[in-house]
PDB file of C-alpha atoms in Angstrom:
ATOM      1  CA  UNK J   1      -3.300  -7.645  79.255  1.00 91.00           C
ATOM      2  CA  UNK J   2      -4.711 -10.084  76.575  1.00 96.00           C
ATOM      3  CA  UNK J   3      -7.537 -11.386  78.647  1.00 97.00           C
ATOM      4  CA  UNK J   4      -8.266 -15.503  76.947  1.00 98.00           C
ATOM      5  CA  UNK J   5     -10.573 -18.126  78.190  1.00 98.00           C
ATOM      6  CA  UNK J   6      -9.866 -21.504  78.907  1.00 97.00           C
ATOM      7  CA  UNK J   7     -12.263 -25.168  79.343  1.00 96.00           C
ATOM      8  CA  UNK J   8     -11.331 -25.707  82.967  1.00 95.00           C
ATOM      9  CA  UNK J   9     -12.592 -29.543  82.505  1.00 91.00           C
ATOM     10  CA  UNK J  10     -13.836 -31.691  79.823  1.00 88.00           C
ATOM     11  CA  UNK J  11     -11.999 -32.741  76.657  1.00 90.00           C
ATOM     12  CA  UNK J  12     -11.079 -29.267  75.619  1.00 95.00           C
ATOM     13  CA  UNK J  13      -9.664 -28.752  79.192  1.00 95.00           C
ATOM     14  CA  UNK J  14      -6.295 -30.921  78.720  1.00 95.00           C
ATOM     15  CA  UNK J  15      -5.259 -30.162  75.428  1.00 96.00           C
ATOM     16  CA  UNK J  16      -5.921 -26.276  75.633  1.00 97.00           C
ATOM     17  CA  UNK J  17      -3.349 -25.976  78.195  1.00 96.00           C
ATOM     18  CA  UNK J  18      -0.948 -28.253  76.857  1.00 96.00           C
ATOM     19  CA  UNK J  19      -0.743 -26.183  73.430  1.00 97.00           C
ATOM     20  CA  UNK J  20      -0.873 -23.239  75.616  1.00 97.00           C
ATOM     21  CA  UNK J  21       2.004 -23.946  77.564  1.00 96.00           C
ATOM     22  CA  UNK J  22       3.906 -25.383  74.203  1.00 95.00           C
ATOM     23  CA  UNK J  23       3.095 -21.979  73.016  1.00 96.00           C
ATOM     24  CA  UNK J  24       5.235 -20.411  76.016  1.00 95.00           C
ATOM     25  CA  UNK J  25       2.857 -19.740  78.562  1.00 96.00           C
ATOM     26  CA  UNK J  26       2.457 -20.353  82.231  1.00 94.00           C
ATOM     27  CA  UNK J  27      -0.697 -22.771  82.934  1.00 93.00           C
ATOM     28  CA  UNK J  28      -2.241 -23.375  86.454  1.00 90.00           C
ATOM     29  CA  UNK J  29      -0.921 -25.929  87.986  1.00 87.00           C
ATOM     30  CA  UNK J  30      -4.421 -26.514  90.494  1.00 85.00           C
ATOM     31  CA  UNK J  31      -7.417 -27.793  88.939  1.00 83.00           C
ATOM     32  CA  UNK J  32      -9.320 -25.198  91.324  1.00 85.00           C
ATOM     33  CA  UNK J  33      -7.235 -22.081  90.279  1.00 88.00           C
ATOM     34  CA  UNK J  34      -9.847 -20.041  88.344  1.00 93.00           C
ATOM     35  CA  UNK J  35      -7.446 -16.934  87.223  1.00 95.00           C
ATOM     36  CA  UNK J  36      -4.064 -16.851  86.180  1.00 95.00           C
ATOM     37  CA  UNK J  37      -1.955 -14.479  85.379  1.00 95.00           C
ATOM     38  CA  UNK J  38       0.855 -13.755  83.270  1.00 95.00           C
ATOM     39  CA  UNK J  39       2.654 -11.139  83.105  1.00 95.00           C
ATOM     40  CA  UNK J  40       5.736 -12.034  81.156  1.00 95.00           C
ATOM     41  CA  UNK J  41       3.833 -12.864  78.140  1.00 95.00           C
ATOM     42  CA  UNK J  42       0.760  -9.857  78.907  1.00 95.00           C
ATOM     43  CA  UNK J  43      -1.945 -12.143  79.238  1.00 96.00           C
ATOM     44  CA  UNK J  44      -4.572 -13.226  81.647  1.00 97.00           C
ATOM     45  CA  UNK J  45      -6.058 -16.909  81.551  1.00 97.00           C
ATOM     46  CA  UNK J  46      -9.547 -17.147  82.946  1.00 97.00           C
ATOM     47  CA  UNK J  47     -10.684 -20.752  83.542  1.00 97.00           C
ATOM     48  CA  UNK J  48     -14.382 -21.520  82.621  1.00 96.00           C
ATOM     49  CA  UNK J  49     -16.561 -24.352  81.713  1.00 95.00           C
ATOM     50  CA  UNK J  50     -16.584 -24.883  78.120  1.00 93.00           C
ATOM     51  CA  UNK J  51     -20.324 -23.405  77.150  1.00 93.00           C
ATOM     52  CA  UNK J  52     -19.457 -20.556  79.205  1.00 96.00           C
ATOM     53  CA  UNK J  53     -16.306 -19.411  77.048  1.00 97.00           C
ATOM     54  CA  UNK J  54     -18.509 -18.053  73.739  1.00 97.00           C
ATOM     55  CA  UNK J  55     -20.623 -16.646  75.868  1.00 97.00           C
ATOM     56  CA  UNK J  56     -17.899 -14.692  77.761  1.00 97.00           C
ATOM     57  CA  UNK J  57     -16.440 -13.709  74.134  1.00 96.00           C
ATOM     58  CA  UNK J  58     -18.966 -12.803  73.480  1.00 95.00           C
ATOM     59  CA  UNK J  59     -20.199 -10.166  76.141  1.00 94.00           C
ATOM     60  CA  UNK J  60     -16.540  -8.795  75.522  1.00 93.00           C
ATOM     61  CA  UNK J  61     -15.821  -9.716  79.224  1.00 95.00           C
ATOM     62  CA  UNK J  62     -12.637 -11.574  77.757  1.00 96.00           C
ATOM     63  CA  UNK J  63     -10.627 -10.902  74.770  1.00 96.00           C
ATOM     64  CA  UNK J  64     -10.367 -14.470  72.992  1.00 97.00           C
ATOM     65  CA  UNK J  65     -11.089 -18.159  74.308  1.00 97.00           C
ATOM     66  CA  UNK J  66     -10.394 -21.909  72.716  1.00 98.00           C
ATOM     67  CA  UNK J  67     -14.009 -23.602  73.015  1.00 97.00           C
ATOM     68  CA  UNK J  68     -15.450 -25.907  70.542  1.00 96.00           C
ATOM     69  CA  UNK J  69     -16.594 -24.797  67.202  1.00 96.00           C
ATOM     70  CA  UNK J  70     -19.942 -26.712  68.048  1.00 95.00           C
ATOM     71  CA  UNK J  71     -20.006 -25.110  71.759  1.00 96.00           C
ATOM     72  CA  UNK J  72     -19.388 -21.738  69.627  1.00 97.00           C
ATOM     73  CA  UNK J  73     -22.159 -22.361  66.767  1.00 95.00           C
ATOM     74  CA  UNK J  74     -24.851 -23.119  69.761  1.00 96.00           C
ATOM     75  CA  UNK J  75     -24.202 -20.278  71.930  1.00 94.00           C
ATOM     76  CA  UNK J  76     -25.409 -18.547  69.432  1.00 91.00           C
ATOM     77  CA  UNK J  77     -23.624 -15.122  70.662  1.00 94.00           C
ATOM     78  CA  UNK J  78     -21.785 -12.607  69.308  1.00 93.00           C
ATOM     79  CA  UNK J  79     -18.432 -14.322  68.621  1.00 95.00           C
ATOM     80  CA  UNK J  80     -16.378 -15.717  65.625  1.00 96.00           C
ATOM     81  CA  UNK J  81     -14.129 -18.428  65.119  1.00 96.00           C
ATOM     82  CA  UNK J  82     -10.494 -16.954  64.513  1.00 96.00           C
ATOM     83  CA  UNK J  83      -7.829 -19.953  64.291  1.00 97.00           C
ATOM     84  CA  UNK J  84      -8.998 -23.485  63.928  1.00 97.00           C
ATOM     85  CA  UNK J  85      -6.487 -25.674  66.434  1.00 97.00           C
ATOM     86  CA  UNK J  86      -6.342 -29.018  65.149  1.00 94.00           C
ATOM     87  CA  UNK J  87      -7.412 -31.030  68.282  1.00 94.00           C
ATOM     88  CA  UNK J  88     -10.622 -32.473  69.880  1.00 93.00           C
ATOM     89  CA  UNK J  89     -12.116 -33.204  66.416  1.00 93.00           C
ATOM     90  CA  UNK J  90     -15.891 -34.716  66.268  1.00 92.00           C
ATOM     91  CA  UNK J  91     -18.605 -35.089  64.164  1.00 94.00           C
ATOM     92  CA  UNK J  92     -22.344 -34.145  64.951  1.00 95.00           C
ATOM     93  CA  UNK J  93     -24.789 -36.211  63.008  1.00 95.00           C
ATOM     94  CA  UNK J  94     -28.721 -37.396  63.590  1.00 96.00           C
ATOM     95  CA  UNK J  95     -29.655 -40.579  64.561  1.00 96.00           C
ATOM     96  CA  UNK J  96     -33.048 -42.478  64.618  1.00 95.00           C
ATOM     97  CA  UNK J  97     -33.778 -46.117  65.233  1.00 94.00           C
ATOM     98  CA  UNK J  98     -32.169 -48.556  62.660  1.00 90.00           C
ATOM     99  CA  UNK J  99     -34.290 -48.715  59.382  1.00 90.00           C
ATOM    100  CA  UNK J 100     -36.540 -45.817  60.650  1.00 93.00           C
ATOM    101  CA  UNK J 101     -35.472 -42.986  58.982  1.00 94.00           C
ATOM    102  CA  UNK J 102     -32.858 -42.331  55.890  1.00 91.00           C
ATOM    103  CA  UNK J 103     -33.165 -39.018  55.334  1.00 94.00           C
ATOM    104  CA  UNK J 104     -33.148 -35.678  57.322  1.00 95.00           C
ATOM    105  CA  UNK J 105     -36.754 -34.242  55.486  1.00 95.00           C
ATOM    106  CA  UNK J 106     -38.277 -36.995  57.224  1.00 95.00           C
ATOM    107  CA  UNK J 107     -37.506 -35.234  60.228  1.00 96.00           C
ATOM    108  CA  UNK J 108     -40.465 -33.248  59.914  1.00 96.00           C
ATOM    109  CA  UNK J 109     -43.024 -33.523  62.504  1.00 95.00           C
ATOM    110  CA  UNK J 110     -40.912 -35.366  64.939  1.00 96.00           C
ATOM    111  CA  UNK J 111     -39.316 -35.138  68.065  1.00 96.00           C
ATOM    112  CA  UNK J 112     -35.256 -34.333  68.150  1.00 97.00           C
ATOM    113  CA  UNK J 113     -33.292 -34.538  70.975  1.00 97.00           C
ATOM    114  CA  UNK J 114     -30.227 -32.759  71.506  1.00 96.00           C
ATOM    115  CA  UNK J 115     -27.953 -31.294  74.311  1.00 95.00           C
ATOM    116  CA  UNK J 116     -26.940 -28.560  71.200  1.00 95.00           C
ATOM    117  CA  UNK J 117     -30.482 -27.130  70.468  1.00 95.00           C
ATOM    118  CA  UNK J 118     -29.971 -24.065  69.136  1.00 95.00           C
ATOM    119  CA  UNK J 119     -27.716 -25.994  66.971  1.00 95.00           C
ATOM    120  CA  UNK J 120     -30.103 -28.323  65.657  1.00 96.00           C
ATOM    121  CA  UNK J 121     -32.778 -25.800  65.294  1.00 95.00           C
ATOM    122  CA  UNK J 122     -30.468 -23.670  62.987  1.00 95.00           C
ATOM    123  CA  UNK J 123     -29.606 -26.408  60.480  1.00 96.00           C
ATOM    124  CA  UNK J 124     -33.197 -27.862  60.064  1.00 96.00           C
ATOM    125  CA  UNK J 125     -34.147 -24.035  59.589  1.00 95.00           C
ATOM    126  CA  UNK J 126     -31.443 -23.966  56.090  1.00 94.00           C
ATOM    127  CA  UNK J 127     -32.945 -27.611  55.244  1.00 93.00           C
ATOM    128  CA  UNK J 128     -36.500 -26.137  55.313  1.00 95.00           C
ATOM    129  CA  UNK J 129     -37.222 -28.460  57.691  1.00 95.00           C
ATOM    130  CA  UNK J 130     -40.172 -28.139  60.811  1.00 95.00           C
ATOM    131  CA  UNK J 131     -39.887 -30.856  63.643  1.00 94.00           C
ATOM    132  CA  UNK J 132     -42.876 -31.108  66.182  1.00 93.00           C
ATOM    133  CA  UNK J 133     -40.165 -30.334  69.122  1.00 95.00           C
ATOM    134  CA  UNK J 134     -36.860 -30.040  69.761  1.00 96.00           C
ATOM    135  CA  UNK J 135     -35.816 -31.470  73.008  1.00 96.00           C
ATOM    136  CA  UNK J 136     -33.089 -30.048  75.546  1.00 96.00           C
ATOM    137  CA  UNK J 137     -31.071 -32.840  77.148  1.00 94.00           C
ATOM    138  CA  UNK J 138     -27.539 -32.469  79.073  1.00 90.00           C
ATOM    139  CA  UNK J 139     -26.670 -36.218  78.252  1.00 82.00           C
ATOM    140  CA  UNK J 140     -27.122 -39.523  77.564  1.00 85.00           C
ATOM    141  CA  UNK J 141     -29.468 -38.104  74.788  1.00 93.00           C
ATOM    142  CA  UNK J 142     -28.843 -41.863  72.609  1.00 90.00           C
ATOM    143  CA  UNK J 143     -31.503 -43.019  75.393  1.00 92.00           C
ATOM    144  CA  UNK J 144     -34.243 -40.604  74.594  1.00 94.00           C
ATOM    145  CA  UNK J 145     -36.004 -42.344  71.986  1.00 94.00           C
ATOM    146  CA  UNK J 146     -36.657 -45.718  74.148  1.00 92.00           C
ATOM    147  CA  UNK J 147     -37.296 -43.967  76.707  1.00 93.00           C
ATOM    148  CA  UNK J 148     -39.992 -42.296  74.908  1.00 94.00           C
ATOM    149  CA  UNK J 149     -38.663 -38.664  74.891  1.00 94.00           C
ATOM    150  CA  UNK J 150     -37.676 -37.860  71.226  1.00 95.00           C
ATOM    151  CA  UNK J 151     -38.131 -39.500  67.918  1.00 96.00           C
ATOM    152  CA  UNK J 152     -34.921 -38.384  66.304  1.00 96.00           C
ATOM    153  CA  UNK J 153     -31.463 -37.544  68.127  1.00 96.00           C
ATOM    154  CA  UNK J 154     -28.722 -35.040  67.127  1.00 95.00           C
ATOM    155  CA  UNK J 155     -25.260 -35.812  68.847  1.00 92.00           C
ATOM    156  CA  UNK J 156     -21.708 -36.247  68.365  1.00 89.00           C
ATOM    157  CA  UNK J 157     -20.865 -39.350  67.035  1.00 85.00           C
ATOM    158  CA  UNK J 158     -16.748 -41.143  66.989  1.00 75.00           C
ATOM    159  CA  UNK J 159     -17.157 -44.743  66.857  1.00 73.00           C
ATOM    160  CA  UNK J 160     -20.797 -44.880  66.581  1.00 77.00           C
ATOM    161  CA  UNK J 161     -20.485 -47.892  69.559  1.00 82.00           C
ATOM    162  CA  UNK J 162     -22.706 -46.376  71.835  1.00 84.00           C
ATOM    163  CA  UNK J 163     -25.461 -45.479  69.389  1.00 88.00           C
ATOM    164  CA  UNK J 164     -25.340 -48.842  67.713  1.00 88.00           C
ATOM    165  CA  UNK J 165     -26.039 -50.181  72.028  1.00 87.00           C
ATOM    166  CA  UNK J 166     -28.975 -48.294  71.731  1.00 88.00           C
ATOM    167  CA  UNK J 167     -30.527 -49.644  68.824  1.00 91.00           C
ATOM    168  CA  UNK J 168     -30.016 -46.530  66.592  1.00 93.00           C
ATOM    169  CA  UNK J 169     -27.893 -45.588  63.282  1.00 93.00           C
ATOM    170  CA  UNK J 170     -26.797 -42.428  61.540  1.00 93.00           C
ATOM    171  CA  UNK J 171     -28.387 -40.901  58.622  1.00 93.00           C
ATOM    172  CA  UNK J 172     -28.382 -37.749  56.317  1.00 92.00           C
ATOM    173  CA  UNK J 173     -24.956 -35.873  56.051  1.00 93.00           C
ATOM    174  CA  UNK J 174     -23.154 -34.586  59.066  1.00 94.00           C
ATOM    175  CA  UNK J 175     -24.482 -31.423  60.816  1.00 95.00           C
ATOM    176  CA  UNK J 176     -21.030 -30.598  62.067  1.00 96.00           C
ATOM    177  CA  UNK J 177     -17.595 -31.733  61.500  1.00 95.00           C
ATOM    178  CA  UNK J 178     -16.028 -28.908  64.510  1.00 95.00           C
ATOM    179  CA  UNK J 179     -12.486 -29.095  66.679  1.00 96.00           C
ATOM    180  CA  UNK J 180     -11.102 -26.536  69.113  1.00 97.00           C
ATOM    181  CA  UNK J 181     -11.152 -23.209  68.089  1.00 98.00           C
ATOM    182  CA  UNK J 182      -9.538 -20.084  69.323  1.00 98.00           C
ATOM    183  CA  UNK J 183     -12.815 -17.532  68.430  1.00 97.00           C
ATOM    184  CA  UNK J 184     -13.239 -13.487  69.265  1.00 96.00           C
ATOM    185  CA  UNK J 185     -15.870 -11.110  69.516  1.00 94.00           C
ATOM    186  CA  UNK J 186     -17.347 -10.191  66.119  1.00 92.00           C
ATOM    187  CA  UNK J 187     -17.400  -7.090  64.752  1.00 82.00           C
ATOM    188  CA  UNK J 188     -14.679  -5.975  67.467  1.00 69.00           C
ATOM    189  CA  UNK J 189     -11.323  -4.429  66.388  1.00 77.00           C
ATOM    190  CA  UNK J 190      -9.058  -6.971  66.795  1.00 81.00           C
ATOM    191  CA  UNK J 191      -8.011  -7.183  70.202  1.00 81.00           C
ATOM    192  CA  UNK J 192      -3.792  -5.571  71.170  1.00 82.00           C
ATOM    193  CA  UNK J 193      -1.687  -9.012  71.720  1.00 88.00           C
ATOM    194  CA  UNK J 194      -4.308 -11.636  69.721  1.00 94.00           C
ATOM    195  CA  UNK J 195      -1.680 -11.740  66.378  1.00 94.00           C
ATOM    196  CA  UNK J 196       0.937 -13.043  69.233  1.00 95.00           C
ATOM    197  CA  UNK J 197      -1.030 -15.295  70.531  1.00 97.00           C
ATOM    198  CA  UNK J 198      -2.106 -16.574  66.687  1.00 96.00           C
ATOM    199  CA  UNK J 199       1.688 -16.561  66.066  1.00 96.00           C
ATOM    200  CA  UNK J 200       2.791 -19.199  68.686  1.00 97.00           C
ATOM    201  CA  UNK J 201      -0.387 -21.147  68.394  1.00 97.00           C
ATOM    202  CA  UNK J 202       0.020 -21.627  64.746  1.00 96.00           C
ATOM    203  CA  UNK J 203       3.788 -22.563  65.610  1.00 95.00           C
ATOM    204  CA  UNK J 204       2.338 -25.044  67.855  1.00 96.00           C
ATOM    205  CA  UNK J 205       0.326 -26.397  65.291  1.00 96.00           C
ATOM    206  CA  UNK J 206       2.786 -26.661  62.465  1.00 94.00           C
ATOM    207  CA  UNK J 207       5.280 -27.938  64.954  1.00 95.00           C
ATOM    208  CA  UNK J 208       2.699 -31.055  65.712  1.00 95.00           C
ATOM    209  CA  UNK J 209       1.981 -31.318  62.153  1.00 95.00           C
ATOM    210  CA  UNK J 210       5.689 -31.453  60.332  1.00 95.00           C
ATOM    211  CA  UNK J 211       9.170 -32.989  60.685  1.00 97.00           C
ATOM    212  CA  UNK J 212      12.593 -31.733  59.679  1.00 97.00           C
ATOM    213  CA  UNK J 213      14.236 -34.144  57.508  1.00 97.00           C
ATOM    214  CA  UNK J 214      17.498 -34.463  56.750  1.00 98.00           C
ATOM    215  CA  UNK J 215      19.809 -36.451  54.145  1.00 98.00           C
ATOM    216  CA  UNK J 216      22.753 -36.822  51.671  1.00 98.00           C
ATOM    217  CA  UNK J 217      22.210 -37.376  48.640  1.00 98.00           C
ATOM    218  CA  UNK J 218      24.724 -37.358  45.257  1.00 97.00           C
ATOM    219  CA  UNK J 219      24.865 -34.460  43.342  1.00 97.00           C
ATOM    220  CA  UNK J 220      23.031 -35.508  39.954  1.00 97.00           C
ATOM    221  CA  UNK J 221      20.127 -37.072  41.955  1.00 97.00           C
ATOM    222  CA  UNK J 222      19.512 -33.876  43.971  1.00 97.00           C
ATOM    223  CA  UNK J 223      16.319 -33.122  41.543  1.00 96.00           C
ATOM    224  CA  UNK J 224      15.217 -36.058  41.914  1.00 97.00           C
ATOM    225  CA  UNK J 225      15.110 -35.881  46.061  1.00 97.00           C
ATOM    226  CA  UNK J 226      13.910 -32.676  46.107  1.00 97.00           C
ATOM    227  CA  UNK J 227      10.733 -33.893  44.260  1.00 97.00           C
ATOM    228  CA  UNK J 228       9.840 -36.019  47.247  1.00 97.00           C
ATOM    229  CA  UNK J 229      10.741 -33.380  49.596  1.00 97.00           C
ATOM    230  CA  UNK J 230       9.698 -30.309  48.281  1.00 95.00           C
ATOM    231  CA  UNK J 231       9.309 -28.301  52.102  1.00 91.00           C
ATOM    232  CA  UNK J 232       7.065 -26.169  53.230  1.00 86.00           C
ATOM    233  CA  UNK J 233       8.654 -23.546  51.228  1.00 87.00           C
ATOM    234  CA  UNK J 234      11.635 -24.672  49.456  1.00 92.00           C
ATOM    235  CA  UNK J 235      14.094 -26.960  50.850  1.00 96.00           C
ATOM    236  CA  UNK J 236      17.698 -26.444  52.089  1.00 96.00           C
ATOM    237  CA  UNK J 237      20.338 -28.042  49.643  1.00 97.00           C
ATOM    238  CA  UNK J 238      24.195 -27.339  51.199  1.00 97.00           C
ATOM    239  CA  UNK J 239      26.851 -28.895  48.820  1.00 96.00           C
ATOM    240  CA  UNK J 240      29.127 -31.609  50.977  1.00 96.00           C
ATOM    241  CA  UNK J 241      32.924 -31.280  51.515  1.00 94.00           C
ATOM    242  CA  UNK J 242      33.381 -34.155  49.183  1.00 92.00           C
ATOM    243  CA  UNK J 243      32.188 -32.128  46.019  1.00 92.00           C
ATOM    244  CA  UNK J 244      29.895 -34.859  44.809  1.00 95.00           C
ATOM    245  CA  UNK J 245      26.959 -34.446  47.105  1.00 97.00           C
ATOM    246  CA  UNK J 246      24.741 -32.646  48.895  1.00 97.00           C
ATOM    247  CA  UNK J 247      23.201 -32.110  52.360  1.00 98.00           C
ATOM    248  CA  UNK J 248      19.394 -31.451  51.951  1.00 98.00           C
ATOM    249  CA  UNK J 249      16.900 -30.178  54.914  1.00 97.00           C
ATOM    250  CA  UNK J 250      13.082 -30.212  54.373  1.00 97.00           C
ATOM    251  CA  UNK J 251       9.925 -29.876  56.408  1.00 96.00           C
ATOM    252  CA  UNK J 252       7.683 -32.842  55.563  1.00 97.00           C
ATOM    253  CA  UNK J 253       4.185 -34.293  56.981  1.00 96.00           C
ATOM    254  CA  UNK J 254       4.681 -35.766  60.303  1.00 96.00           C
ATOM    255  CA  UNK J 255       2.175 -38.611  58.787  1.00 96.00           C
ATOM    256  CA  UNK J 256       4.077 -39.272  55.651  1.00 96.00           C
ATOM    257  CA  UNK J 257       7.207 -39.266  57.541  1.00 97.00           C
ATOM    258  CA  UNK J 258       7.999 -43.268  56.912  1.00 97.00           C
ATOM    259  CA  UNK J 259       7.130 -43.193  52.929  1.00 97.00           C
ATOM    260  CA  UNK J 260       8.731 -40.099  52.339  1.00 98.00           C
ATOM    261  CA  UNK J 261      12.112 -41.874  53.830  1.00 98.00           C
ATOM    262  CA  UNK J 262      11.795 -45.091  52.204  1.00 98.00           C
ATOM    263  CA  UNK J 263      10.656 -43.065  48.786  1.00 98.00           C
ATOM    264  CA  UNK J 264      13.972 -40.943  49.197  1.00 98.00           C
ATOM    265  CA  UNK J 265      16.069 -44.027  50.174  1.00 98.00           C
ATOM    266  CA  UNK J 266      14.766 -45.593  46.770  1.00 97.00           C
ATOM    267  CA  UNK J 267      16.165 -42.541  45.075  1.00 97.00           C
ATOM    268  CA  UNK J 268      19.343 -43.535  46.259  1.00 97.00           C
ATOM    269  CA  UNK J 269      19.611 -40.583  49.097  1.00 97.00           C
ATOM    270  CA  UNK J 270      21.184 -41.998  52.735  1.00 97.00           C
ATOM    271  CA  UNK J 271      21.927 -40.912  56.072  1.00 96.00           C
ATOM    272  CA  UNK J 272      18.017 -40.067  56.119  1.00 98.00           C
ATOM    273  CA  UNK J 273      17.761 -38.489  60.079  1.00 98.00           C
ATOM    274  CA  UNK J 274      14.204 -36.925  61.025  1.00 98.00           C
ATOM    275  CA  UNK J 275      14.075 -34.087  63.973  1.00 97.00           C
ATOM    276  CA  UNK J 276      11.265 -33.528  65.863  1.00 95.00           C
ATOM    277  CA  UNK J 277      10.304 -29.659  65.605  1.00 94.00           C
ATOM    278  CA  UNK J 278       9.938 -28.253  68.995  1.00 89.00           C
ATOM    279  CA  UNK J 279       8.546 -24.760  68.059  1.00 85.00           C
ATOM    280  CA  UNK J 280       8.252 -22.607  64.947  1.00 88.00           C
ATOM    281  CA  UNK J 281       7.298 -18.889  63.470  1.00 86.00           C
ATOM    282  CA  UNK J 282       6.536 -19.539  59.406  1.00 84.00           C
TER     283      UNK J 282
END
């Protein structure tokens, strides 16, 4: 059995088993159920805490596991990132008290905290920068430098609320920009069972990602539609009973759904109908 890792809490936690199970397969259904298996798909889900998947991965204990790519990049183990998954995005920047510090070669000589050390100590490495130390802290790392602990922090920032509470503001370009990935060992053969597993998740991902649209549309304006709806691929375009249209079927951007419609309806096409795409194989 294809042996894959899973967060069994956090942010990854959720959303890894609901694209699992929209891929098809079973999920636990108790928080405290640590193994699962499978068998009508040939897999095995093991549920670990997020750091722990790479590492797992990585020792070839387990065949594949969705982590973050920042989890994966400080674990520094022997893994790889196979399939990026489109969820649980974030962006991992330093920080340093407003007006402090606008640049990351001023880092040098002074104190960064971090809960993602190895991390941090990797990209000041490539930047040619040395800081005096680099901190370990689990959380609430924004607190570290009034609380006299670190100079400079490195953490994920979304809003940038909480850092902005603690008197600090971003600077330099981002470290990071990482999501949920689906990673393997490196250097392995590919693991029997992974290209099914990359198969549904990427359905699952295209099926979150794109609409079906349908519409009628008369026959000498066809080109025209088409232009705004060019599909994935190609679109569909079925000739109507009438003989002077024609039935078209395209996969747009879920996002652009409303301006491709009203673009189309400007064209002159109507009966404009969007379907939500439950599951694909492209």
């Amino acid at each position: 059995m294809l042996r894959i890792a899973v967060p069994n809490k956090g942010s990854l936690s959720t959303p890894a088993t609901d694209m699992l199970r929209e891929a098809g397969y079973r999920q636990r259904r108790d928080t405290r159920e640590l193994v699962l298996t499978d068998a009508d798909n040939g897999v095995e889900f093991f549920f670990l805490r997020p750091r722990d998947v790479a590492v797992y991965v990585g020792a070839g204990t387990v065949d594949v596991g969705i982590t973050g790519r920042d989890l994966l990049l400080d674990s520094d183990v022997d893994a790889v990132e196979h399939l990026p998954l489109g969820f649980a995005g974030s962006t991992f920047r330093f920080a340093a008290p407003a007006g402090t510090i606008d640049d990351v070669a001023q880092i040098a000589g002074k104190r960064v905290a971090s809960s993602y050390t190895t991390l941090v100590r990797t990209h000041l490495a490539r930047q040619g920068v040395e800081p005096a130390a680099i901190v370990h802290l689990d959380g609430a790392v924004e607190s570290s430098v009034r609380l006299g602990v670190a100079d400079v922090i490195a953490d994920v920032v979304e809003t940038g609320t909480t850092l902005r509470a603690a008197g600090l503001e971003v600077f330099g370009e981002p470290i990071l920009r990482s999501e949920a990935v689906l990673i393997r060992r490196a250097g392995e053969q590919v693991p029997a069972g992974i290209d099914i597993l990359t198969r549904r998740l990427q359905g699952v991902i295209t099926a979150r990602e794109y609409v079906l649209l349908d519409y009628d549309v008369p026959t000498e304006l066809v080109d025209a539609a088409v232009a705004v709806t060019p599909g994935f691929e190609s679109p569909t375009v079925s000739p109507l009973h009438n003989g002077q249209s024609a039935a078209v079927r395209a996969m747009v951007p879920r996002s652009e759904t409303n301006r491709v419609m009203d673009a189309l309806y400007d064209v002159g096409a109507r009966g404009i109908l969007v379907t939500r795409i439950h599951a694909s194989r492209l």
